[in-house]
CSV table of C-alpha atoms in Angstrom, one decimal:
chain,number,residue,atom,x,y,z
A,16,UNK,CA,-32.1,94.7,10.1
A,17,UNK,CA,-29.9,96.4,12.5
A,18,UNK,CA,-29.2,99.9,12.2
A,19,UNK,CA,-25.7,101.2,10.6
A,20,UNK,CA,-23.0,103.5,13.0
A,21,UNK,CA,-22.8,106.7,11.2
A,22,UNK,CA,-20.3,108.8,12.7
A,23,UNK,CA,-18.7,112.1,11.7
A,24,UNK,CA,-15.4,110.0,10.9
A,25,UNK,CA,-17.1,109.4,7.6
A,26,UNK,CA,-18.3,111.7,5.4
A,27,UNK,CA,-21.8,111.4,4.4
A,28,UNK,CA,-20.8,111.9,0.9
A,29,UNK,CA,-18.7,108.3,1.6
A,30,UNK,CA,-21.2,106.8,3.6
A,31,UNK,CA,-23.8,106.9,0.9
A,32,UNK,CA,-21.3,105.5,-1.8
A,33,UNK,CA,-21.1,102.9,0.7
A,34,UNK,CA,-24.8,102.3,0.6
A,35,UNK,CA,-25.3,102.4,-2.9
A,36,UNK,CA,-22.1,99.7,-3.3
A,37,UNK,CA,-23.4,97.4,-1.2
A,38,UNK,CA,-27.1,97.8,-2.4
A,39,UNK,CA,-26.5,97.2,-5.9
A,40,UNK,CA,-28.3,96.7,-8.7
A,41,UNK,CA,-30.8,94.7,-6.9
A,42,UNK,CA,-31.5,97.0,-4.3
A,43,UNK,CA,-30.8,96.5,-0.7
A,44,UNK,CA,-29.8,92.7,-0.8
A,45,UNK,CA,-26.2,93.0,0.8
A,46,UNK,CA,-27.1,95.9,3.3
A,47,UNK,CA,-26.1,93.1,6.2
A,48,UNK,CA,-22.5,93.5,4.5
A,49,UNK,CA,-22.7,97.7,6.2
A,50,UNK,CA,-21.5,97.4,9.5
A,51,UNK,CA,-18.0,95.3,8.5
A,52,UNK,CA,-17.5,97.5,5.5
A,53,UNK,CA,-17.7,100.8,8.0
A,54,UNK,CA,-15.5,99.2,10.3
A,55,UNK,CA,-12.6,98.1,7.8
A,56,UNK,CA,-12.8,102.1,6.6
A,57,UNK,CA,-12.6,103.7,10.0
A,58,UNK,CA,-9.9,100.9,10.5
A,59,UNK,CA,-7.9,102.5,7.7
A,60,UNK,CA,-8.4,105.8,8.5
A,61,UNK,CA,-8.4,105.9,11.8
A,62,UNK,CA,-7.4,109.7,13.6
A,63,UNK,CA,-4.6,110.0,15.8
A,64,UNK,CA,-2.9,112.3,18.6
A,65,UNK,CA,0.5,112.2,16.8
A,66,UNK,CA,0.1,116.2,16.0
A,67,UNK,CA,-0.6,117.0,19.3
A,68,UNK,CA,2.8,118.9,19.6
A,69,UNK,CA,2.6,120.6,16.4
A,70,UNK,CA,-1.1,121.6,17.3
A,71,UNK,CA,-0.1,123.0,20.6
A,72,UNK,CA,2.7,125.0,19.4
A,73,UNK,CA,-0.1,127.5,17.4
A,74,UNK,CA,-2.5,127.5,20.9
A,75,UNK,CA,-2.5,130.6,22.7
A,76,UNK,CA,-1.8,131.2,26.0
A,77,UNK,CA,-1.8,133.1,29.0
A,78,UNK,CA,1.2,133.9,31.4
A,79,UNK,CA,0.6,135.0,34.5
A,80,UNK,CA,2.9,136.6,36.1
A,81,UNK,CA,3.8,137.2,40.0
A,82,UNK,CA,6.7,139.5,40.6
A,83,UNK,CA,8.3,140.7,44.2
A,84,UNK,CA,10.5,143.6,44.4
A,85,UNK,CA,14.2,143.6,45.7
A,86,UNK,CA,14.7,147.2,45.9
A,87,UNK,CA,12.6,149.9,46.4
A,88,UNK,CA,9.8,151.3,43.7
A,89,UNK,CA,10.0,155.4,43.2
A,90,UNK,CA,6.9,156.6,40.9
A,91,UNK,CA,7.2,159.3,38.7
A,92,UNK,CA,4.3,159.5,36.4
A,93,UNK,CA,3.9,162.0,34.1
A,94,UNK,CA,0.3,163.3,34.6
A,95,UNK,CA,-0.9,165.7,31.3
A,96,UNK,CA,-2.8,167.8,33.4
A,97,UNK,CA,-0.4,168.3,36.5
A,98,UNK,CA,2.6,169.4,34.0
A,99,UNK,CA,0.2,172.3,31.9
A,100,UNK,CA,-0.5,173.4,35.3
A,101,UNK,CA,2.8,173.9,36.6
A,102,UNK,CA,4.1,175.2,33.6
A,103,UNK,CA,1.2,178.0,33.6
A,104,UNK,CA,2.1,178.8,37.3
A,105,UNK,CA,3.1,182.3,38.5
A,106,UNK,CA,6.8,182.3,38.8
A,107,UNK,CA,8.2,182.2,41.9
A,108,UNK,CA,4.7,180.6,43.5
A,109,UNK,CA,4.4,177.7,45.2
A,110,UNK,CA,2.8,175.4,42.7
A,111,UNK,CA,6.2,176.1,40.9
A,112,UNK,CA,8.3,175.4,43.7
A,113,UNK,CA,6.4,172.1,45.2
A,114,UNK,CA,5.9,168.9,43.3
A,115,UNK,CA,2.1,167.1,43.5
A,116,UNK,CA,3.0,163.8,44.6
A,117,UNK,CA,0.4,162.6,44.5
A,118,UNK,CA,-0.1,162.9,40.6
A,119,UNK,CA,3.0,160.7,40.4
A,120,UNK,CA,1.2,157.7,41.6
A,121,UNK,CA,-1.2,155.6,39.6
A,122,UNK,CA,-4.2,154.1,41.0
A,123,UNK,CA,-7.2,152.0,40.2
A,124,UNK,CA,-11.1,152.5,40.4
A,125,UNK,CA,-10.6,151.0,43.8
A,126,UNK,CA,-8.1,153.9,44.9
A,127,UNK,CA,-5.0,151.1,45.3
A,128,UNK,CA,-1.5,151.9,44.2
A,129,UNK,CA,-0.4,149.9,40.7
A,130,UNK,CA,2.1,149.3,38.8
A,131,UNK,CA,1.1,149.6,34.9
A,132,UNK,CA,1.5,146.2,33.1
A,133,UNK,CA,3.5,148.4,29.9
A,134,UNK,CA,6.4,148.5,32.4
A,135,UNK,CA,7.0,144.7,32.3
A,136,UNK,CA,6.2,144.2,29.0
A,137,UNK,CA,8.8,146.7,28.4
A,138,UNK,CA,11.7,144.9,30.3
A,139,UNK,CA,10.4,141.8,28.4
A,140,UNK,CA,10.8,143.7,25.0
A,141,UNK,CA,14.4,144.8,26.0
A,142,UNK,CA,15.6,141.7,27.6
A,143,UNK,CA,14.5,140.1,24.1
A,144,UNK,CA,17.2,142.4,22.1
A,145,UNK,CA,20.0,140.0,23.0
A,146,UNK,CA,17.8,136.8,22.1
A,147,UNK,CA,18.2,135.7,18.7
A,148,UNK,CA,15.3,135.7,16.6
A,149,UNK,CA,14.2,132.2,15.6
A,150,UNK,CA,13.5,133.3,11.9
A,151,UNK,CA,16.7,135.1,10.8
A,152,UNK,CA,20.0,134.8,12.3
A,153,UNK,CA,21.1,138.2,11.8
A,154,UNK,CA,18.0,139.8,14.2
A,155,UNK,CA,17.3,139.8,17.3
A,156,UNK,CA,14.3,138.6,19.0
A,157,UNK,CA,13.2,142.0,20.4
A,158,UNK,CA,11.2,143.3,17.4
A,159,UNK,CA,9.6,139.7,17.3
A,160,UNK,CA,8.8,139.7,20.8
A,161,UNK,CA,7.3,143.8,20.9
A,162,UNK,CA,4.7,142.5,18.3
A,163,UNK,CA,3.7,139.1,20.1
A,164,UNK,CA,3.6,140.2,23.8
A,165,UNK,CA,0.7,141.8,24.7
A,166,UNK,CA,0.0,143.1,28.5
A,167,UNK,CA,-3.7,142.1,29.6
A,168,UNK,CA,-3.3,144.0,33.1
A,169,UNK,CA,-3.0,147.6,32.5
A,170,UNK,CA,-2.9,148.2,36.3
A,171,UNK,CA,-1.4,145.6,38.4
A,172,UNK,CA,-2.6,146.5,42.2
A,173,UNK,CA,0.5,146.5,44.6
A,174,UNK,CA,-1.0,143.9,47.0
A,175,UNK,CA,-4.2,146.4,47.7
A,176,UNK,CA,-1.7,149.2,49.2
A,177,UNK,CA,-3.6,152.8,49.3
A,178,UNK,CA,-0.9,154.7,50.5
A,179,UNK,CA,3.3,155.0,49.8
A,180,UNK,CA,5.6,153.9,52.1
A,181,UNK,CA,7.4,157.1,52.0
A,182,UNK,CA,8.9,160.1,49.9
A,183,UNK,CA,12.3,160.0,48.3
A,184,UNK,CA,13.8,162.7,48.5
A,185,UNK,CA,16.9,163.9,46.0
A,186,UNK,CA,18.8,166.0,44.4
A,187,UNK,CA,18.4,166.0,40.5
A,188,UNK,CA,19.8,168.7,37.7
A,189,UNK,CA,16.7,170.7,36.0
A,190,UNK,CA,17.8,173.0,33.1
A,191,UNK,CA,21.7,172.8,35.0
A,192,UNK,CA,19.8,173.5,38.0
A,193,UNK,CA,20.2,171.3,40.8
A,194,UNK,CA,16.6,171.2,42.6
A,195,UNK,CA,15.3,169.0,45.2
A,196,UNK,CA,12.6,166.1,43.3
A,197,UNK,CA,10.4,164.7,45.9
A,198,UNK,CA,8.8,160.8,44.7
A,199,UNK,CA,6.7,158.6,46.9
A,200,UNK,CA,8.1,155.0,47.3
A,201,UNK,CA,7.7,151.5,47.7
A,202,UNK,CA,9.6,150.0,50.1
A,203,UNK,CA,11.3,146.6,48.4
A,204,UNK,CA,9.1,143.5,48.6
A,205,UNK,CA,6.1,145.1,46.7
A,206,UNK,CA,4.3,142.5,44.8
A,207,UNK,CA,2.5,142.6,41.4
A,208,UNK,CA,0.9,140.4,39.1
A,209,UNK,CA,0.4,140.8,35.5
A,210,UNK,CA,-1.2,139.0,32.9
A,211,UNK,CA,0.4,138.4,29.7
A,212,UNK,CA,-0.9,137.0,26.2
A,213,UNK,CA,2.3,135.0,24.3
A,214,UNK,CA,0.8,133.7,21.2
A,215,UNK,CA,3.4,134.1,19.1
A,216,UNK,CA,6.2,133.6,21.2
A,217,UNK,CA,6.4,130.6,22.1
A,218,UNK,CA,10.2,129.8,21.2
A,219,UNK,CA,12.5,128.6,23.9
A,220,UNK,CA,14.6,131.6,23.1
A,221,UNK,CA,12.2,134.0,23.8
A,222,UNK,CA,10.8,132.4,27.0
A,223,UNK,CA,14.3,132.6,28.2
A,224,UNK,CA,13.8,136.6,27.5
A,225,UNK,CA,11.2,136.6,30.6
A,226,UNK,CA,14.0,134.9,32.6
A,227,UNK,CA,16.3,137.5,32.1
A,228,UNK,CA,13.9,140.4,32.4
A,229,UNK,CA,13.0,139.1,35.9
A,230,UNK,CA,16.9,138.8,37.0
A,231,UNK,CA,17.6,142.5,35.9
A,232,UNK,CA,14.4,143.8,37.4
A,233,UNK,CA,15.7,142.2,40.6
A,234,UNK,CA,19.5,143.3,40.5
């Protein structure tokens, strides 16, 4: 007696019925009648790949993202510790007067300059605003795309650079005072990559949003 194909396309639950039906009342008489009976039922029942688009719109994804700079990149982090000690400082001393540069920057654990990944996602986020949202026609896509995009890089290195290109210097208004605010810089053509997680956002609306967000980061 050859032996019966039993794969997972059948339930065992059905596969047994099958046995029993062709077994009978007289036992295992018409068991040779197996094999064409488990072929005419995965025949019928066959699986296709007609869902594949359906299926693929619910996979998640990864976007990464490469971006170059077209103008230059001033940082101005605001470091807890850096401001509660200026702010204590003797008035008139020169811890009040000077600005530490170098808690402006941010850096890695391998002491490179980056650019956090937040910063992106939060041109992504703004450029979604004038997006419509797929699910009302009255919203826009922004509160949508603030919940579904998630930055994975929370420091993107600036191609392995250690050190600024130079210090801006400029006059800004403090308290109607106009002082003298000194920011390293990035000369334009800084390059960063991020990594972003998309799940739910996978409308063509909303990927248009990233478009957009790169073409205002570059103007």
């Amino acid at each position: 007696m050859s032996a019966v194909p039993l794969n997972l396309c059948l339930t065992y639950r059905a596969v047994i019925s099958r046995i029993c039906d062709a077994a009978g009342p007289e036992g295992f008489q018409r068991v040779a009648d197996l094999p064409e009976l488990y072929h005419e039922e995965l025949a019928a029942g066959d699986p296709t790949n007609g869902a594949k688009e359906q299926i693929q719109l619910s996979e998640p994804w990864i976007a990464r993202v490469e971006i170059t700079g077209s103008a230059d990149l001033l940082f101005h982090r605001w470091n807890n510790e850096a401001v509660a000690e200026k702010a204590a400082a003797r008035k008139g001393s020169a811890a009040k007067k000077t600005d530490n540069v170098e808690s402006y920057v941010y850096r890695n654990d391998s002491n490179e300059l980056c650019l956090p990944g937040e910063y992106l996602r939060g041109s992504i986020v703004g450029a979604a605003k004038f997006r419509q949202d797929p699910r009302s026609p009255r919203k826009s896509a922004m509160d949508l795309t603030k919940a579904g995009v998630i930055s994975l890089t929370p420091l993107a290195s600036l191609g392995g650079a250690t050190a600024w290109d130079y210090e801006d210097r400029r006059r800004v208004v403090v308290q109607r005072n106009a002082v003298t605010r000194v920011r390293p810089a990035m000369r334009s053509g800084w390059k960063a990559e991020v990594r972003f997680d998309g799940e739910f956002c996978l409308s063509t609306s909303i990927k248009r949003s990233y478009a957009n967000c790169w073409q205002w980061l570059e103007g």
